[in-house]
PDB file of C-alpha atoms in Angstrom:
ATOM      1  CA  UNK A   1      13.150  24.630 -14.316  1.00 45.00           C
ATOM      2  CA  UNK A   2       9.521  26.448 -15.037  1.00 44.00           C
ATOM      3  CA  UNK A   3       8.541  22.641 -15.962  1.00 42.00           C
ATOM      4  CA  UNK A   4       9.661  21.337 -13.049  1.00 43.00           C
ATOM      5  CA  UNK A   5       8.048  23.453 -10.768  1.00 44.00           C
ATOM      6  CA  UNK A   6       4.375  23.253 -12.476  1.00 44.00           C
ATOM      7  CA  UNK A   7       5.260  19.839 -12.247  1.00 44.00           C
ATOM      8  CA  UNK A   8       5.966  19.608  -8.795  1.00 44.00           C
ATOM      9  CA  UNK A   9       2.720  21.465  -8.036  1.00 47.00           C
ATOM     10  CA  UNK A  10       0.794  19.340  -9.849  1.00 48.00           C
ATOM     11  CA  UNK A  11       1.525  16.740  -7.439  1.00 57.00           C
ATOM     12  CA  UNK A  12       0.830  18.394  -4.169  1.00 74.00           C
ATOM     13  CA  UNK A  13      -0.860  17.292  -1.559  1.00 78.00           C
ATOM     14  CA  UNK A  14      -1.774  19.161   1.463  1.00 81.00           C
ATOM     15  CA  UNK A  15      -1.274  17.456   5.179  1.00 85.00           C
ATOM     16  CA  UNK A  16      -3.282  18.430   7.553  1.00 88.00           C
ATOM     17  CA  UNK A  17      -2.238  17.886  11.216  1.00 94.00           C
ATOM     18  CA  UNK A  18      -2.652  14.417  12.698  1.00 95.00           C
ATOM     19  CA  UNK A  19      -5.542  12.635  14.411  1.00 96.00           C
ATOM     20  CA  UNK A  20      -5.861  12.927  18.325  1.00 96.00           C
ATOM     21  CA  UNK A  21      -4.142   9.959  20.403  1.00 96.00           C
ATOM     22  CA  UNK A  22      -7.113   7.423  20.684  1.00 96.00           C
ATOM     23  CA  UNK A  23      -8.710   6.848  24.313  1.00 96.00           C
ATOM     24  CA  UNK A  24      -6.965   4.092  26.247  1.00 95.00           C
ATOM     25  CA  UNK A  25      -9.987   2.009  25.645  1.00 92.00           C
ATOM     26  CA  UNK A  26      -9.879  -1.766  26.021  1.00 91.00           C
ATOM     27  CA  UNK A  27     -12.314  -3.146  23.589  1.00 91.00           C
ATOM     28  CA  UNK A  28     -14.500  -5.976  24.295  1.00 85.00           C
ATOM     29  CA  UNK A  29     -12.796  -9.099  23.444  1.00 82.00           C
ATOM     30  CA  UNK A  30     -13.105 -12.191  24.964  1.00 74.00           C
ATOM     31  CA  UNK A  31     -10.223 -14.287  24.621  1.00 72.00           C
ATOM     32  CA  UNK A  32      -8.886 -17.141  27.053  1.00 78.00           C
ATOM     33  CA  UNK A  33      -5.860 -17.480  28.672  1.00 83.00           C
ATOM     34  CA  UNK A  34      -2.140 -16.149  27.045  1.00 85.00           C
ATOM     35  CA  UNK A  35      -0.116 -19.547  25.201  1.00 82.00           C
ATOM     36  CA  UNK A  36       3.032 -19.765  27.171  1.00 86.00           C
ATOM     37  CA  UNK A  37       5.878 -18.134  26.074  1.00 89.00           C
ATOM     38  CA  UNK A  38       3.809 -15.847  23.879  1.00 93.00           C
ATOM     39  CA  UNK A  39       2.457 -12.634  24.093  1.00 93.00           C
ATOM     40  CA  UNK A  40      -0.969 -10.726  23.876  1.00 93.00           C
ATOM     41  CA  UNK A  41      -1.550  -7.871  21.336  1.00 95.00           C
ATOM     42  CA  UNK A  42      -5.028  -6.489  21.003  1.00 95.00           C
ATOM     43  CA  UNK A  43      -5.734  -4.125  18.058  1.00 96.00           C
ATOM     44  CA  UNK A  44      -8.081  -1.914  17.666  1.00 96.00           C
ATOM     45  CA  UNK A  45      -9.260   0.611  15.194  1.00 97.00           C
ATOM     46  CA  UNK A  46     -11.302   3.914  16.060  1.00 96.00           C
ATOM     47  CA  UNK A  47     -12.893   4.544  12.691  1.00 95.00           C
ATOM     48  CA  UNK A  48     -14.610   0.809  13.075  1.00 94.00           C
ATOM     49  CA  UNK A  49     -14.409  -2.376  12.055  1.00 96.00           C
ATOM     50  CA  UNK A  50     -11.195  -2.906   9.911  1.00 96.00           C
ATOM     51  CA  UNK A  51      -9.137  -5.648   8.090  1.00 95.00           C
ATOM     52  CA  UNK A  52      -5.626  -5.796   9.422  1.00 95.00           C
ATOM     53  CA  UNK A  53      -2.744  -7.047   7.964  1.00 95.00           C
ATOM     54  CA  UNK A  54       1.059  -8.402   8.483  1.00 93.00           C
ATOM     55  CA  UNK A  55       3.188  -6.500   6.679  1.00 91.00           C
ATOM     56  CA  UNK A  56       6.457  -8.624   5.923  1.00 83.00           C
ATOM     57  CA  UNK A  57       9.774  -7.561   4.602  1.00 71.00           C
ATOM     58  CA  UNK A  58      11.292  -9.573   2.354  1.00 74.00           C
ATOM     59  CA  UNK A  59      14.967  -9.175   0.158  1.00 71.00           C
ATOM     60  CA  UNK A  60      15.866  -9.928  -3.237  1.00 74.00           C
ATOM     61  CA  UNK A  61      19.039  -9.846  -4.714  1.00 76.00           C
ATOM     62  CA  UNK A  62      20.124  -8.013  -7.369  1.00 79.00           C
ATOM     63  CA  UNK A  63      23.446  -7.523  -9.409  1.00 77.00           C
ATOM     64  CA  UNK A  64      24.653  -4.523 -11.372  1.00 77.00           C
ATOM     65  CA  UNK A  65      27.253  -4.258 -14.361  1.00 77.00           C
ATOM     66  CA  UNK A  66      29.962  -4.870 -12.437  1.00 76.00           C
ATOM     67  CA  UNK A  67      29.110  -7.514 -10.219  1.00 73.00           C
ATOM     68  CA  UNK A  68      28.058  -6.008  -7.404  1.00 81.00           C
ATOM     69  CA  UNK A  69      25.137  -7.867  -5.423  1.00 78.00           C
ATOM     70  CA  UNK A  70      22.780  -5.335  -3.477  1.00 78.00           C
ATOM     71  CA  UNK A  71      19.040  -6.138  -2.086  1.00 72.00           C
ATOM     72  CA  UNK A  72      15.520  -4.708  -2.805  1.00 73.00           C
ATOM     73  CA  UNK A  73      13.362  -4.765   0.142  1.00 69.00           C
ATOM     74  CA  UNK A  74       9.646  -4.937  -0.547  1.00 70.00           C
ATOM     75  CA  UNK A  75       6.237  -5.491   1.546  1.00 71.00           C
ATOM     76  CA  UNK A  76       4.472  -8.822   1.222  1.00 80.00           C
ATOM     77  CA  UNK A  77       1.630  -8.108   3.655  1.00 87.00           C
ATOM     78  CA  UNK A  78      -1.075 -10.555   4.274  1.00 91.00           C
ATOM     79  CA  UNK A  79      -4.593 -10.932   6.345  1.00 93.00           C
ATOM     80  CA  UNK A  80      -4.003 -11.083  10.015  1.00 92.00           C
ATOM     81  CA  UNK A  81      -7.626 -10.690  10.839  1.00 92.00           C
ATOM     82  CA  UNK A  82     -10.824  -9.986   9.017  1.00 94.00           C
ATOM     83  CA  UNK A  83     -11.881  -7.129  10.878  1.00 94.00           C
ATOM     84  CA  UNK A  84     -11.021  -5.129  14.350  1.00 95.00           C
ATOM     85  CA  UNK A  85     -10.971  -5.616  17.161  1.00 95.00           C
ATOM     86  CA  UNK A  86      -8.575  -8.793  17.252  1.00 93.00           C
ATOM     87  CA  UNK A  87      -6.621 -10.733  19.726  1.00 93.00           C
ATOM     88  CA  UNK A  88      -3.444 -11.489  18.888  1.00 92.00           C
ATOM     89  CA  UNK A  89      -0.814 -14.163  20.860  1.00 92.00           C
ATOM     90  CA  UNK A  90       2.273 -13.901  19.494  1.00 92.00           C
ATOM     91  CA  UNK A  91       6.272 -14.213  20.042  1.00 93.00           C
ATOM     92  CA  UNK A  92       6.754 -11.297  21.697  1.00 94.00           C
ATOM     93  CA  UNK A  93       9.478  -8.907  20.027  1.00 94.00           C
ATOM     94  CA  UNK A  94       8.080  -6.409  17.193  1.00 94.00           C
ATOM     95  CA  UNK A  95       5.809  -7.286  14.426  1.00 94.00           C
ATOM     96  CA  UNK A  96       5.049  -4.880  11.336  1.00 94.00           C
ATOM     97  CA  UNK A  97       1.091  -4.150  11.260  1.00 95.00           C
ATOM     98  CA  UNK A  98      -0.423  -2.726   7.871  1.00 95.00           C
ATOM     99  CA  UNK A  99      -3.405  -0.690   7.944  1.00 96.00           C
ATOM    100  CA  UNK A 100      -5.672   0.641   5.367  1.00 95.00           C
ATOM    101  CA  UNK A 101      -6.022   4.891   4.826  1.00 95.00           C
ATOM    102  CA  UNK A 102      -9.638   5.914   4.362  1.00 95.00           C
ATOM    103  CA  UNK A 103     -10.673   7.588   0.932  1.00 90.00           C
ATOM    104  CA  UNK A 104      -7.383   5.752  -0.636  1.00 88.00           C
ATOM    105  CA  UNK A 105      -7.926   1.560  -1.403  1.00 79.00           C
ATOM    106  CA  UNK A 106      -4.705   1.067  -2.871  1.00 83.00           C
ATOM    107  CA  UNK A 107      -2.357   2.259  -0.038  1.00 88.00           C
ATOM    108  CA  UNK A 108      -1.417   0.568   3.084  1.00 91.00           C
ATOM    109  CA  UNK A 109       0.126   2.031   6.176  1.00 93.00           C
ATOM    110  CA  UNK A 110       2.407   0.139   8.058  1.00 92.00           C
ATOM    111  CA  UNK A 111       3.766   0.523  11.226  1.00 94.00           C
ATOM    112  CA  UNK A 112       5.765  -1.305  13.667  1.00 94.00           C
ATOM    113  CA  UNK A 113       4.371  -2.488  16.973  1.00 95.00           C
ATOM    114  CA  UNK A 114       5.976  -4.109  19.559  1.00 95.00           C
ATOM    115  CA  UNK A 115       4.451  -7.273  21.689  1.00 95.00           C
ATOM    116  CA  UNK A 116       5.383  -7.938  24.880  1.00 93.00           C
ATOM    117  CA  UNK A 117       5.171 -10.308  27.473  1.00 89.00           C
ATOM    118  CA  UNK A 118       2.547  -8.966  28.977  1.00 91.00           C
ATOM    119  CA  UNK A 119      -0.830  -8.167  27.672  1.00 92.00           C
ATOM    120  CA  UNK A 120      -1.258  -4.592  25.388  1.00 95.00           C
ATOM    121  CA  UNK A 121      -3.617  -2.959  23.114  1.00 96.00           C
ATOM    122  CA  UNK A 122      -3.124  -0.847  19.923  1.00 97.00           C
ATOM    123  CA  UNK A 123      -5.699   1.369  19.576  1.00 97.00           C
ATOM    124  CA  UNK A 124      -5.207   3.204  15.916  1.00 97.00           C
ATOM    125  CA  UNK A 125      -7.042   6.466  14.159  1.00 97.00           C
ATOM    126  CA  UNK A 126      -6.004   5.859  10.652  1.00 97.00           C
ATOM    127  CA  UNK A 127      -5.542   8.153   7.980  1.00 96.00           C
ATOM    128  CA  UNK A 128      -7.400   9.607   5.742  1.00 95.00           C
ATOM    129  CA  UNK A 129      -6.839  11.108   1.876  1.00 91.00           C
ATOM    130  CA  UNK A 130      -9.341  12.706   0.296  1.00 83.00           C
ATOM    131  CA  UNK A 131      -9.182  14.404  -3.535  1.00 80.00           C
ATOM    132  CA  UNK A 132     -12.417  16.567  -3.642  1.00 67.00           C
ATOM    133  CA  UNK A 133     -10.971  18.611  -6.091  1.00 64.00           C
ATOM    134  CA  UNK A 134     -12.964  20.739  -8.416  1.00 60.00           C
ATOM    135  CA  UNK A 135     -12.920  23.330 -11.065  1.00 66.00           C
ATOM    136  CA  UNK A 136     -10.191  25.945  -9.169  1.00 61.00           C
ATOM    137  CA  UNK A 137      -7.361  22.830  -9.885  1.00 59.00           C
ATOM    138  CA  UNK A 138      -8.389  22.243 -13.173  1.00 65.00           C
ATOM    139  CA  UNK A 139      -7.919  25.783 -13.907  1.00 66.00           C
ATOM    140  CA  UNK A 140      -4.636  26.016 -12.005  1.00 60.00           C
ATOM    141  CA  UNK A 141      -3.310  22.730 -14.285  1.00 67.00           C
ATOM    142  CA  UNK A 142      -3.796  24.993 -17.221  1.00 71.00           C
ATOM    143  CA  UNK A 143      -2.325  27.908 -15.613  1.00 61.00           C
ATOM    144  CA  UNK A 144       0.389  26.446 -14.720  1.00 73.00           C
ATOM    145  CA  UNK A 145       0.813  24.976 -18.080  1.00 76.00           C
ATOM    146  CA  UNK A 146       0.001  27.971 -20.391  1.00 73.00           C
ATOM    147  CA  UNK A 147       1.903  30.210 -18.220  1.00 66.00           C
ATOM    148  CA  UNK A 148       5.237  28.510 -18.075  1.00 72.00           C
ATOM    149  CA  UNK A 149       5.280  28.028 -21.425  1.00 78.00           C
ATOM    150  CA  UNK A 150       4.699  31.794 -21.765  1.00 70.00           C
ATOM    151  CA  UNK A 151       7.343  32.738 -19.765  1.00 73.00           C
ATOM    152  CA  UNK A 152      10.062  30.139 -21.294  1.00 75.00           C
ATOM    153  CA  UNK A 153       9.205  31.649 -24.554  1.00 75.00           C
ATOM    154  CA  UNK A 154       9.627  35.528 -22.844  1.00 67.00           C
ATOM    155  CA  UNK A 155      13.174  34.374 -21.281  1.00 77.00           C
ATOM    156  CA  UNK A 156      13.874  33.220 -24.596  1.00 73.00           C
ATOM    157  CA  UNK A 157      13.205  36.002 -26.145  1.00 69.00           C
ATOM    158  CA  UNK A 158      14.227  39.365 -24.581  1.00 69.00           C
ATOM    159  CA  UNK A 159      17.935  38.295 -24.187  1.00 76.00           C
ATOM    160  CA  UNK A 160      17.969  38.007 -27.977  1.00 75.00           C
ATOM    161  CA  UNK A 161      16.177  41.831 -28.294  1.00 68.00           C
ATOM    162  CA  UNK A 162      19.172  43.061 -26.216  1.00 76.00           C
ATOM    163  CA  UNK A 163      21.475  41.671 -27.471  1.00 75.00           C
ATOM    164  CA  UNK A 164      20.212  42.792 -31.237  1.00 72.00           C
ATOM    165  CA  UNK A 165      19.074  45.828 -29.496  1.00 70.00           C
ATOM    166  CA  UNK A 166      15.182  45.618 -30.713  1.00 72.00           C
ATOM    167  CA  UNK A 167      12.963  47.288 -29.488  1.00 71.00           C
ATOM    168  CA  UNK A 168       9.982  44.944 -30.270  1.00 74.00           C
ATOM    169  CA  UNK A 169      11.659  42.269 -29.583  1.00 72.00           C
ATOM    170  CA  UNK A 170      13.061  43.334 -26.295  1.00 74.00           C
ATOM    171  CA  UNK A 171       9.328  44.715 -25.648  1.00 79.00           C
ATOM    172  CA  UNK A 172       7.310  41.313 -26.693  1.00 73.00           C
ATOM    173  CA  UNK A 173      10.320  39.432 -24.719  1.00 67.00           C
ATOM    174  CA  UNK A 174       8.976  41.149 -21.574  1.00 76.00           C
ATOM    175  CA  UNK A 175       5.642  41.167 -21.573  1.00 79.00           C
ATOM    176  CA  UNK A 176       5.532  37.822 -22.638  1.00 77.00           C
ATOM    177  CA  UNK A 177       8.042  37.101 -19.680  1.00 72.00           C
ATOM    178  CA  UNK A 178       5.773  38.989 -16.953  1.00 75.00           C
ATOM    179  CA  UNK A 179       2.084  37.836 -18.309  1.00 77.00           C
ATOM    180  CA  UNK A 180       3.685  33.933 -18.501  1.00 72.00           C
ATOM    181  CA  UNK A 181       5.019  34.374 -14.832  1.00 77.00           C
ATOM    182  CA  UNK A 182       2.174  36.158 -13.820  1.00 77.00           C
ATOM    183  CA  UNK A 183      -0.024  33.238 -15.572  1.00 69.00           C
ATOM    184  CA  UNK A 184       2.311  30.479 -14.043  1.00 74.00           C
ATOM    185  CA  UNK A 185       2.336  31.867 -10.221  1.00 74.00           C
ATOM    186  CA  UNK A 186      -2.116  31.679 -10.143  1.00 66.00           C
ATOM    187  CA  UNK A 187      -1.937  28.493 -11.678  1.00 66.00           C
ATOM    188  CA  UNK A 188       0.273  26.825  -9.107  1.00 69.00           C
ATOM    189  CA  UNK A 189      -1.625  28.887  -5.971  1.00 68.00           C
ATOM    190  CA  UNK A 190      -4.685  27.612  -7.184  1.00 65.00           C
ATOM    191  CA  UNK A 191      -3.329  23.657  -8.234  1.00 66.00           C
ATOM    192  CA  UNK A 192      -2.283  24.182  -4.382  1.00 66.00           C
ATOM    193  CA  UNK A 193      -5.532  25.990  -2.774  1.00 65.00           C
ATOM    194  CA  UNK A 194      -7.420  23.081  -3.991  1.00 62.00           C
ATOM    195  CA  UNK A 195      -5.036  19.998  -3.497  1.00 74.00           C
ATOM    196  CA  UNK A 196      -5.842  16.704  -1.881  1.00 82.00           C
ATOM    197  CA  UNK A 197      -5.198  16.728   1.671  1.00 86.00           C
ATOM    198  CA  UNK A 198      -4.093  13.719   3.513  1.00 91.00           C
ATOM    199  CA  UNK A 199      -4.243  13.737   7.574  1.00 94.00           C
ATOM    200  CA  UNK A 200      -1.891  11.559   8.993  1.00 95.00           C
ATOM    201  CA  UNK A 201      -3.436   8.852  11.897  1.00 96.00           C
ATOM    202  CA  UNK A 202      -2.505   8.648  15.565  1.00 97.00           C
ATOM    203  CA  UNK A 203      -1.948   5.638  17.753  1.00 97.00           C
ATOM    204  CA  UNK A 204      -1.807   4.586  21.331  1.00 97.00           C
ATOM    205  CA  UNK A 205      -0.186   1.135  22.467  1.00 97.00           C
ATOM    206  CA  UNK A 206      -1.184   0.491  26.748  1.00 96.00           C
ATOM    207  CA  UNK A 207      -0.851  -1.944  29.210  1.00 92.00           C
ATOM    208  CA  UNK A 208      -4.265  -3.599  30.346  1.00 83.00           C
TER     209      UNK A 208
END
């Protein structure tokens, strides 16, 4: 239980609260007239010029020991356009949209946008992780390591000094016990005073 806990903090990350809802902005595009029977979709990205992609779902099947079939859904995304803003004619109906998150090049963000018959834009803040930590989580990581074994070793040992009735035993039992959890509860405030933080993004979809 201690392990899982310093575990657990190990892997925090703080959120902080989400990005304002962009400006209904329309950004300058020129694009000609709509395809018939399609619709417009004009994304945009605050923080700049971005690559967007299409995120799509697809299933594979899979079998367990007995024979039953069940599916896996994963994201195949790929380019939609270089770099926002873009214009967009599509079948309207929804369409998944991945976007990067600043300060993290491996993860993509996807959400679902619907496109309409008549002209919208998606105007997107996107979100940003950052891991500027220093020293103070270093020093928690150990803390939180040193201390819980500390105090696994006190829980293990002052039930035996009662039940033997020792005195040192019971004694080294508890102060082991109380520096360990004393050691453990620093080391996971300060692995979570100086976490990552990750602040989600914030979108606004318009008529223009």
């Amino acid at each position: 239980m201690v392990a899982a806990l310093a575990l657990a903090a190990t892997g925090c990350v703080k959120q902080l609260p989400a990005a304002p809802m962009p400006a209904a902005v329309l950004p300058a595009v020129g694009a000609g007239p709509v395809s018939p029977g399609m619709g417009r979709l004009v994304i945009d990205v605050v923080d700049g010029p971005t690559p967007i992609q299409r995120v799509q779902l697809t299933a594979t099947a899979k079998q367990d020991a007995a024979g039953r079939q069940s599916y896996a859904l994963s994201e195949a995304p790929h380019l939609l356009c270089p770099a926002s803003p873009c214009v967009l004619d599509l079948p309207p109906g929804n369409v998944m949209i991945g976007f990067p998150v600043l300060g993290d090049g491996n993860a993509l963000e996807s959400e679902l946008v619907n496109v309409s018959a008549e002209p919208t834009v998606y105007r997107r803040t996107l979100s940003v992780y950052q891991d500027r930590t220093g020293a103070l989580r270093t020093l928690g990581i150990v803390g939180t390591a040193v201390g819980g074994a500390a105090a696994v070793t006190g829980i293990v040992l002052l039930p035996i000094g009662l039940g033997k009735d020792s005195g040192g035993l019971t004694t080294a039992g508890s102060i082991t016990l109380g520096a360990g959890a004393a050691v453990l509860a620093f080391g996971i405030w300060a692995i979570r005073r100086d976490a990552p933080t990750y602040r989600p993004g914030a979108a606004n979809h318009f008529s223009f």
